[in-house]
Tab-separated table of C-alpha atoms in Angstrom:
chain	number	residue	atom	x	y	z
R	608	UNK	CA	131.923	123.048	113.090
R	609	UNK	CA	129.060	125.832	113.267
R	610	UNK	CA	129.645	129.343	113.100
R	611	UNK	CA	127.332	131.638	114.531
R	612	UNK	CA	126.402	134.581	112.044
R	613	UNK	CA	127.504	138.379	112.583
R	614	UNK	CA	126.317	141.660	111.654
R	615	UNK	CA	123.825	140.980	108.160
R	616	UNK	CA	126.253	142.046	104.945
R	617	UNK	CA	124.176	143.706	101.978
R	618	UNK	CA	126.959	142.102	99.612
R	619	UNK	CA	126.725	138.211	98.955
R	620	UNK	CA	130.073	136.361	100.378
R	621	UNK	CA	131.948	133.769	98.162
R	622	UNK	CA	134.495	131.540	99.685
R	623	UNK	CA	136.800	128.762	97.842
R	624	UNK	CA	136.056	125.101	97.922
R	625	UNK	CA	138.374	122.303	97.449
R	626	UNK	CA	137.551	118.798	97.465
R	627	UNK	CA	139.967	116.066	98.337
R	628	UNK	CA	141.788	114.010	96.763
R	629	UNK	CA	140.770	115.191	93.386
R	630	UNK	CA	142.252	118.422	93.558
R	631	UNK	CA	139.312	120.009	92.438
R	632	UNK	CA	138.130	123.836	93.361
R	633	UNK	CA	135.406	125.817	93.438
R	634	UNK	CA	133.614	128.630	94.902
R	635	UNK	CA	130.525	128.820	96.863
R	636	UNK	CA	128.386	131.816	97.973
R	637	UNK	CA	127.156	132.455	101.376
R	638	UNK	CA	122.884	131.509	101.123
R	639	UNK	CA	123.785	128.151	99.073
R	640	UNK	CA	124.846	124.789	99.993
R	641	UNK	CA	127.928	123.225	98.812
R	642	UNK	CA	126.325	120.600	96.821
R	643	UNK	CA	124.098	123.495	94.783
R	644	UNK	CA	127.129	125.240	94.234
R	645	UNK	CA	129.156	122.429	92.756
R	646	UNK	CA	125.905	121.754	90.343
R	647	UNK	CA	125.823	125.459	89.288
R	648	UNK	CA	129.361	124.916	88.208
R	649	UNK	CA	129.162	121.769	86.517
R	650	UNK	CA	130.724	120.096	89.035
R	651	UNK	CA	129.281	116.925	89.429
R	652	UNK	CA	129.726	115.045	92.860
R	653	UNK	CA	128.170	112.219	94.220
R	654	UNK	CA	124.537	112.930	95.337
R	655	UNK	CA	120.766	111.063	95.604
R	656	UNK	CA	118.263	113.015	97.583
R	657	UNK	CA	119.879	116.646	98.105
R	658	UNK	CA	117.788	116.861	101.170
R	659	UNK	CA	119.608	115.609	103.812
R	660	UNK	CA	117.940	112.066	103.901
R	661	UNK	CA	120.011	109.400	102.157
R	662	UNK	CA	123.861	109.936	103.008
R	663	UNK	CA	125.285	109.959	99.661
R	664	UNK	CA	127.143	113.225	99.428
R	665	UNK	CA	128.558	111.768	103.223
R	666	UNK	CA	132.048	113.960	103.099
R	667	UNK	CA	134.862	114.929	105.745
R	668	UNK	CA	135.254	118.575	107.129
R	669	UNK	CA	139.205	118.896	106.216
R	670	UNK	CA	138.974	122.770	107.189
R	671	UNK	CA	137.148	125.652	107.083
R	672	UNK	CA	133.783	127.227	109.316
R	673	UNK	CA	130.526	125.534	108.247
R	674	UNK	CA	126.849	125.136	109.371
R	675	UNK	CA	124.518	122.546	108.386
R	676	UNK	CA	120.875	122.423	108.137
R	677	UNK	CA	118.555	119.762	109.270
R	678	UNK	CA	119.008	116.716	107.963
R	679	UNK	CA	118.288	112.792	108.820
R	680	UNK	CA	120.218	111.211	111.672
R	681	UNK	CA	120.008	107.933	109.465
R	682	UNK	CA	121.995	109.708	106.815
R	683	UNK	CA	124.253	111.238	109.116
R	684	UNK	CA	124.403	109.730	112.748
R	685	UNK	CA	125.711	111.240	115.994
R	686	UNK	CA	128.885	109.929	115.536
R	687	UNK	CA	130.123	110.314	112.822
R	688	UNK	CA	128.960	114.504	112.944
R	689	UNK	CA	131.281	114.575	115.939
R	690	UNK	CA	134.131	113.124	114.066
R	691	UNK	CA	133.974	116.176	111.313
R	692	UNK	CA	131.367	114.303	109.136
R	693	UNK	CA	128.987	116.711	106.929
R	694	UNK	CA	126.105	116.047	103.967
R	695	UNK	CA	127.574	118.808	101.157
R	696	UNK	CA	123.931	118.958	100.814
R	697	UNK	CA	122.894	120.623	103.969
R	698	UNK	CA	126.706	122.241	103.858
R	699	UNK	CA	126.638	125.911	104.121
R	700	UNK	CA	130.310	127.517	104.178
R	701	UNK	CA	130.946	130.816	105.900
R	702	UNK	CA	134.973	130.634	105.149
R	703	UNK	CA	137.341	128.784	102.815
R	704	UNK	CA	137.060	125.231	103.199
R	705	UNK	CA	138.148	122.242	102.095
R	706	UNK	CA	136.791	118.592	102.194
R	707	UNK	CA	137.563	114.715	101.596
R	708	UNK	CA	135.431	113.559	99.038
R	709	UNK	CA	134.268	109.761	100.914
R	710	UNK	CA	132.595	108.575	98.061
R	711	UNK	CA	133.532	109.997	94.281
R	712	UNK	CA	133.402	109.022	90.774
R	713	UNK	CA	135.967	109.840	88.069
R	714	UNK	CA	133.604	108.552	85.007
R	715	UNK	CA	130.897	111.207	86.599
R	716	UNK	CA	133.736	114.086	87.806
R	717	UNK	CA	134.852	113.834	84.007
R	718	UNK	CA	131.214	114.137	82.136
R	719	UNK	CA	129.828	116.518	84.466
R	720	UNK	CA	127.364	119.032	83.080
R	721	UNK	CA	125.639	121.946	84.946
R	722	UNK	CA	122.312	122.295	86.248
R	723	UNK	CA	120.400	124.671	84.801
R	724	UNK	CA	116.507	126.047	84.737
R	725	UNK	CA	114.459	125.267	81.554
R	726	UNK	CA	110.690	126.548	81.395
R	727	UNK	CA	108.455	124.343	79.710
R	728	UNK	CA	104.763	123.172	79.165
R	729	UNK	CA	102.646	120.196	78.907
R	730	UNK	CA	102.419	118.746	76.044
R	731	UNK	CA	100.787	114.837	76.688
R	732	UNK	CA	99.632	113.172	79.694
R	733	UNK	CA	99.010	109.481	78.508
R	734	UNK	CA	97.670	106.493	81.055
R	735	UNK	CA	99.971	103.566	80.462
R	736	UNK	CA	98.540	101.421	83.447
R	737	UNK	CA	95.586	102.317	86.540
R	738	UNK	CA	98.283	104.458	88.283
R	739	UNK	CA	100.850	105.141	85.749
R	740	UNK	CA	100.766	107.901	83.583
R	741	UNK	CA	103.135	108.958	80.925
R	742	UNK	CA	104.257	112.861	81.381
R	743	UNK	CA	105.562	115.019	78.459
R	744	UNK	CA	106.835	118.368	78.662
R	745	UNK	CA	108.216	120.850	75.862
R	746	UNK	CA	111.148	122.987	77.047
R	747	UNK	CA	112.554	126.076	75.739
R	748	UNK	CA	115.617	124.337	74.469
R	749	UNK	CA	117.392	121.287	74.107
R	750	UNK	CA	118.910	119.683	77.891
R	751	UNK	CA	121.931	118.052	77.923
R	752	UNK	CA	121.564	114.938	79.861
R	753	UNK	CA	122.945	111.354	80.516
R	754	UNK	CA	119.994	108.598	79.820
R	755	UNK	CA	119.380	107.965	83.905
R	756	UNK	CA	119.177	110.992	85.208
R	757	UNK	CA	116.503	113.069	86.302
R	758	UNK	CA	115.339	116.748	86.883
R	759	UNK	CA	113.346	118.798	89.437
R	760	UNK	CA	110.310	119.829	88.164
R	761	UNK	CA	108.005	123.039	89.429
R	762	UNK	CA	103.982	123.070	88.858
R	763	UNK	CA	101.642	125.078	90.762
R	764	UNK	CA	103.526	128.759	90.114
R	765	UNK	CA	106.443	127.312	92.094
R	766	UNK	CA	104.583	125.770	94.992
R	767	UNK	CA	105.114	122.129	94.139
R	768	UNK	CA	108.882	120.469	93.305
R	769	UNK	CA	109.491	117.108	92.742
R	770	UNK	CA	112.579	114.658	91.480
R	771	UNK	CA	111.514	112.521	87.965
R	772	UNK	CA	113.998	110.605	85.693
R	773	UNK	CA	113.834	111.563	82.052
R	774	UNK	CA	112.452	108.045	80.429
R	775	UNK	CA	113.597	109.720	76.930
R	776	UNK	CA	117.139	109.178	75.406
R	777	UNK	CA	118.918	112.851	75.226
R	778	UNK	CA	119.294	113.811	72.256
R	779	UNK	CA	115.613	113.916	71.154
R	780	UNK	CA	115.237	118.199	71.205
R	781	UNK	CA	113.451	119.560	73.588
R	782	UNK	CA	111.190	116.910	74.616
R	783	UNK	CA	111.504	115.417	77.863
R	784	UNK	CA	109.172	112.566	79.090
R	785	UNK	CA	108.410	111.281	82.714
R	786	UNK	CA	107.249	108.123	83.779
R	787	UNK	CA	105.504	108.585	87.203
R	788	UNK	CA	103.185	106.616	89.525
R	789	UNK	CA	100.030	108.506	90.840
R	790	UNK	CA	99.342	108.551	94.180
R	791	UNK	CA	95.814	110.149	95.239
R	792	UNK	CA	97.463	112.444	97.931
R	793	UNK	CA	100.303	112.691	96.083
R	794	UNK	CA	100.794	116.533	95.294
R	795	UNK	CA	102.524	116.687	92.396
R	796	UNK	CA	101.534	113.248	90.683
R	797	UNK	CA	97.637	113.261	91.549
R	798	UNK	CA	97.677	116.258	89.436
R	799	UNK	CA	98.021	114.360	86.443
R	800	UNK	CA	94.428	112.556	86.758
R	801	UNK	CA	92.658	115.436	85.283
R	802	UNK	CA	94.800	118.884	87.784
R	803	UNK	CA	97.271	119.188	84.795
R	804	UNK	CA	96.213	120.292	80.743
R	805	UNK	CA	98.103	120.325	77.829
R	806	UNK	CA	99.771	124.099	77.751
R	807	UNK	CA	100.510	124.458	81.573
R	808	UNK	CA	103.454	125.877	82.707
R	809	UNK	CA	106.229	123.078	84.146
R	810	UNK	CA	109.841	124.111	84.952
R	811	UNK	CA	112.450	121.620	85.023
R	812	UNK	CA	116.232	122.016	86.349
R	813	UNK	CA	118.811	119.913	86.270
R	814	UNK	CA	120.345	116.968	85.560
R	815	UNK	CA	121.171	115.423	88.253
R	816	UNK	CA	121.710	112.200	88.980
R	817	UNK	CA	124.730	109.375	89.212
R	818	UNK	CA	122.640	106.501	87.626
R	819	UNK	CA	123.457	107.069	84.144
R	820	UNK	CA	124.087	104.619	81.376
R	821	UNK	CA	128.309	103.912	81.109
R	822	UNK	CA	129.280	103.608	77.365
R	823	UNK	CA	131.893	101.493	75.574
R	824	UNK	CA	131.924	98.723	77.899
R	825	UNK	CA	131.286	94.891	76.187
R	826	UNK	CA	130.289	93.188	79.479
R	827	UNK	CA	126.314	92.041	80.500
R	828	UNK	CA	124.145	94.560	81.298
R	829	UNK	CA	121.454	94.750	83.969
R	830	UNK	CA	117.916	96.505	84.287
R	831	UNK	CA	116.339	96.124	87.390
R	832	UNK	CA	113.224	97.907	88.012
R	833	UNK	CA	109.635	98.440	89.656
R	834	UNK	CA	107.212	100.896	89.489
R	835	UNK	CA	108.377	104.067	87.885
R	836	UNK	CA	112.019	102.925	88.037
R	837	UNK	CA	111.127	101.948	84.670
R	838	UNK	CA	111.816	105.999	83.372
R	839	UNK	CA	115.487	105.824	83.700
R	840	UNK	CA	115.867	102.249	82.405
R	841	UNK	CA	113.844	103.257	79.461
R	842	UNK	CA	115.931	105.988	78.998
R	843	UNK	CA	119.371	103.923	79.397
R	844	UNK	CA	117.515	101.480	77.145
R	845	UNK	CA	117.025	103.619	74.087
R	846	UNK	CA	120.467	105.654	74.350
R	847	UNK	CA	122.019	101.932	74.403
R	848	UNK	CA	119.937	100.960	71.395
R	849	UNK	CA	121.007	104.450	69.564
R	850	UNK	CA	124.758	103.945	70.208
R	851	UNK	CA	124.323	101.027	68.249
R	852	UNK	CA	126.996	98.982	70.830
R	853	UNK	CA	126.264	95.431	71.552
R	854	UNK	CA	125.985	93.722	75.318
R	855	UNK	CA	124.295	91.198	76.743
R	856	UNK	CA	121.403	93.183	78.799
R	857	UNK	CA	118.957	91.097	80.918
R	858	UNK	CA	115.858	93.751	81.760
R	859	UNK	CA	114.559	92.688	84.929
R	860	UNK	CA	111.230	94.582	85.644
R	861	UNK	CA	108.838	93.350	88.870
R	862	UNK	CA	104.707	94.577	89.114
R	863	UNK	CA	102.059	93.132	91.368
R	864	UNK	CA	99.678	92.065	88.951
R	865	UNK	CA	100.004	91.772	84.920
R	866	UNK	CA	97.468	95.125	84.503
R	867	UNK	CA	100.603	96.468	86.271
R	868	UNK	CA	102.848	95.459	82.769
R	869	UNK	CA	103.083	97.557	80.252
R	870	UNK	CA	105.181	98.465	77.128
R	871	UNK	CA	104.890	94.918	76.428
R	872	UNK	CA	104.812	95.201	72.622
R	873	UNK	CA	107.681	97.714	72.679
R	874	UNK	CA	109.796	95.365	74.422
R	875	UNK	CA	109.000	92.204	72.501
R	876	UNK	CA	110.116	94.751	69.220
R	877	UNK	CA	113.443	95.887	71.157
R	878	UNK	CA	114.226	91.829	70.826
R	879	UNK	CA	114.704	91.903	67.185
R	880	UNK	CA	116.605	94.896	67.692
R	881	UNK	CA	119.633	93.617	69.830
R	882	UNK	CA	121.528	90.079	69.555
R	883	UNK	CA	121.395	89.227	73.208
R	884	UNK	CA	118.589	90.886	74.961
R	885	UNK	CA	115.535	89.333	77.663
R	886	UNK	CA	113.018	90.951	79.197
R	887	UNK	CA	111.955	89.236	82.008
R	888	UNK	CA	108.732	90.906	84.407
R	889	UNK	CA	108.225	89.006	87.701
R	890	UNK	CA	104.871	89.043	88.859
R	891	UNK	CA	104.726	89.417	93.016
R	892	UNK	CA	100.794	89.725	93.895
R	893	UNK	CA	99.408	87.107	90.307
R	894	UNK	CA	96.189	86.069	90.347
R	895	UNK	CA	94.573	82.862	88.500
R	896	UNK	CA	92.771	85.846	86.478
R	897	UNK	CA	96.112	87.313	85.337
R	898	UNK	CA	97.043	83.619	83.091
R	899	UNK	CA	100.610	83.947	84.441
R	900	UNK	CA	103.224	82.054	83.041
R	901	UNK	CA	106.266	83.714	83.473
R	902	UNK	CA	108.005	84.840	86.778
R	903	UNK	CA	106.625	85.189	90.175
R	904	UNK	CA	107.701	86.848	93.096
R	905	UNK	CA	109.549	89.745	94.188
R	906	UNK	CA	112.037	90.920	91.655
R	907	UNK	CA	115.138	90.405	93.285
R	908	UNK	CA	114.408	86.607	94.118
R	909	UNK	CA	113.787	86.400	90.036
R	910	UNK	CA	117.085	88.501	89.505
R	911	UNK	CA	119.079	86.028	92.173
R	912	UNK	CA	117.737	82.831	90.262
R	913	UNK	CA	118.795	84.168	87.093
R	914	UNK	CA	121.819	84.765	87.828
R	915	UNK	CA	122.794	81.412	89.311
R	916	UNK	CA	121.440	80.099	86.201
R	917	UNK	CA	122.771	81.615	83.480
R	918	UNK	CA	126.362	82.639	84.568
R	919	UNK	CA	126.964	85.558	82.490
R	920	UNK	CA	130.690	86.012	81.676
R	921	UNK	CA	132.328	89.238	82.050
R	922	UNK	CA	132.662	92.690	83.951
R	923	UNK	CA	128.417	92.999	84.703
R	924	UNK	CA	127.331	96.922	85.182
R	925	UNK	CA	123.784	96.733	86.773
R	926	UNK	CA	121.368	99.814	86.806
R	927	UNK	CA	118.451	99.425	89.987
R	928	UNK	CA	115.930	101.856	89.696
R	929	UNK	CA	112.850	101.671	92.114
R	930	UNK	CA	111.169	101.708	95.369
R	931	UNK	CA	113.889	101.855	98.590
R	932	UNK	CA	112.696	98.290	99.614
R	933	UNK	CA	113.350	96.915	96.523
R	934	UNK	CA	117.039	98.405	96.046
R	935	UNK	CA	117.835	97.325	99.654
R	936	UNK	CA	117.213	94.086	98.471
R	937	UNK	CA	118.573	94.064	95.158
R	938	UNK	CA	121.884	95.082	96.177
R	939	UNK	CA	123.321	92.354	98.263
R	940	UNK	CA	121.596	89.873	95.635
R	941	UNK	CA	123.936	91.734	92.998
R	942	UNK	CA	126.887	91.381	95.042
R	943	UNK	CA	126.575	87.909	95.616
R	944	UNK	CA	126.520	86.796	92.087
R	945	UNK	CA	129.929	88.649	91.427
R	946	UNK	CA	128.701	92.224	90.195
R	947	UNK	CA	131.538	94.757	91.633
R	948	UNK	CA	130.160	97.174	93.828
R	949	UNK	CA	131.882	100.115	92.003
R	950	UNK	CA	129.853	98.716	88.733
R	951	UNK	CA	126.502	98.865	90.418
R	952	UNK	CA	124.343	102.109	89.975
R	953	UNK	CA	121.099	102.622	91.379
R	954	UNK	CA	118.530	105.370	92.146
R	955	UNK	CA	116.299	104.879	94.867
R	956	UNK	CA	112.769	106.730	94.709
R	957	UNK	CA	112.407	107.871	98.623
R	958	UNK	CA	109.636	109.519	99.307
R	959	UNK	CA	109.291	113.683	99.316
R	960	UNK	CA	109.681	115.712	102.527
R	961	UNK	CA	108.727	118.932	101.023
């Protein structure tokens, strides 16, 4: 499967791509992974990390001489390298090749849009809770996006990258806002308690992302969230609200403590907006302090008694944004109570190796 590399070429080698059994083609140069070529192309494949640590761009070597760089054992084990397994993101071709797509979306193939690099700068960092902060950037023009995805973005003169969903609905110019949770050794996100002004420099490229909002479709709809997994649900939220369909949607949103809410008043005013719409926050840490009512627990026991409850009728398309733990234990909850597993979408927030 690995090639080893000759005498160094001054001119940059392209080979052909195919993907099976979509038929699709593409080229890819030498110095680039598959999956980055497929983005720069528009080209849209199945993907979460593009580091090598979660599996979801698993494919088959069909043909072809390729090399891959490090990567996760959990994402790709012993066994199933040996068998002609490879992660198109640590996929680096050095001949024509070909490969058998595992895991592949038509709805995505067919609205694919290319990544590209957008320079930008600060233009509001806003606290919405202790360790929460609202991040808005102003980019040099308009990004096409689908409400769920996300971008890479670049501080620090290029010396610190990390992945945040838009919480905006595209279409609103070039004006892209970030929900994030501060950490105090986080690099990037520490920076926004008081490291990063109004007017710095932030460069964003993308989208990427597969957990984006699918239109036209009259079943329920479900948010499930924790944390920052509340930026693409937000996002998904308001691009449902301007399309102006109608679905049930049951918003699902889990925090330790009520200090931990927020956007309550928006919410409560997104009621009035849509026939059939609850917003339901689970509380897993509540204190007598907080005057809790409402839910308590961990979000996915809430989701699982919901659903048992109510029944909702129809073809359900849940959205799970959040924390790996919580996904992990959203999913099989979801799966249980009838949701199809090609109508779940999710984005788990892993932490950065880089």
């Amino acid at each position: 499967m690995s090639v080893g590399r000759g005498a160094v070429m001054t001119d940059v080698q392209v080979h052909k791509v195919r993907f099976e059994p979509v038929g699709i083609e593409m080229e890819v140069e030498e110095g680039e992974t598959v999956l980055d070529a497929a983005f720069r192309q528009g080209i849209s494949l199945m993907h979460g990390c593009k580091e090598g640590q979660c599996g979801s761009c698993k494919s088959k070597l069909v043909d072809g001489d390729i090399e891959l760089m490090k990567y996760s054992t959990f994402a790709l084990p012993d066994y199933e390298s040996e068998n002609g397994h490879v992660l198109l993101c640590r996929t680096h071709a050095y001949s024509d090749v070909s490969f058998e797509l595992l895991n592949y979306d038509e709805d995505l193939l067919r609205r694919s849009i290319a990544v590209k690099t957008f320079r930008g700068r600060v233009a509001a960092i806003t606290a919405l809770t202790s360790d929460i902060r609202l991040l808005e950037i102003d980019i040099d023009k308009p990004m096409k996006f689908w409400a769920g995805q996300y971008v890479d973005l670049t501080i620090d003169d290029g010396r610190i990258t990390r992945a945040f969903s838009m919480a905006n609905a595209p279409g609103e110019g070039a004006r892209l806002s970030f929900i994030i949770k501060t950490y105090p050794n986080g690099a990037f996100s520490s920076q926004l308690d008081g490291g990063l002004g109004v007017g710095d420099v932030v460069t964003a490229k993308g989208p990427y992302g597969t957990c984006f909002r699918r239109e036209e479709r009259p079943g329920p709809m479900l948010l499930i969230g924790g944390g920052s997994g509340m930026s693409p649900l937000w996002s998904i939220l308001a691009d449902h609200i301007a399309s102006r369909e109608q679905r049930p949607i049951r918003f699902f949103y889990g925090a330790r403590t009520r200090a931990d809410l927020f956007y309550l008043d928006e919410l409560a005013a997104i009621g009035g907006q849509l026939a059939d719409f609850r917003f339901v926050p689970a509380l897993s840490h509540a204190t007598a302090d907080d005057h809790w009512d409402g839910e308590t627990g961990f979000v996915h026991e809430v989701v699982a008694r919901h659903l048992r409850q109510e029944g909702l009728a129809g073809t359900i398309d849940a959205y799970a944004c959040g924390p790996t733990p919580m996904i992990d234990a959203v999913l099989p909850i979801l799966q249980v109570n009838g949701v199809e597993p090609d109508h779940i979408y999710f984005d788990k927030f892993t932490p950065a190796v880089r």
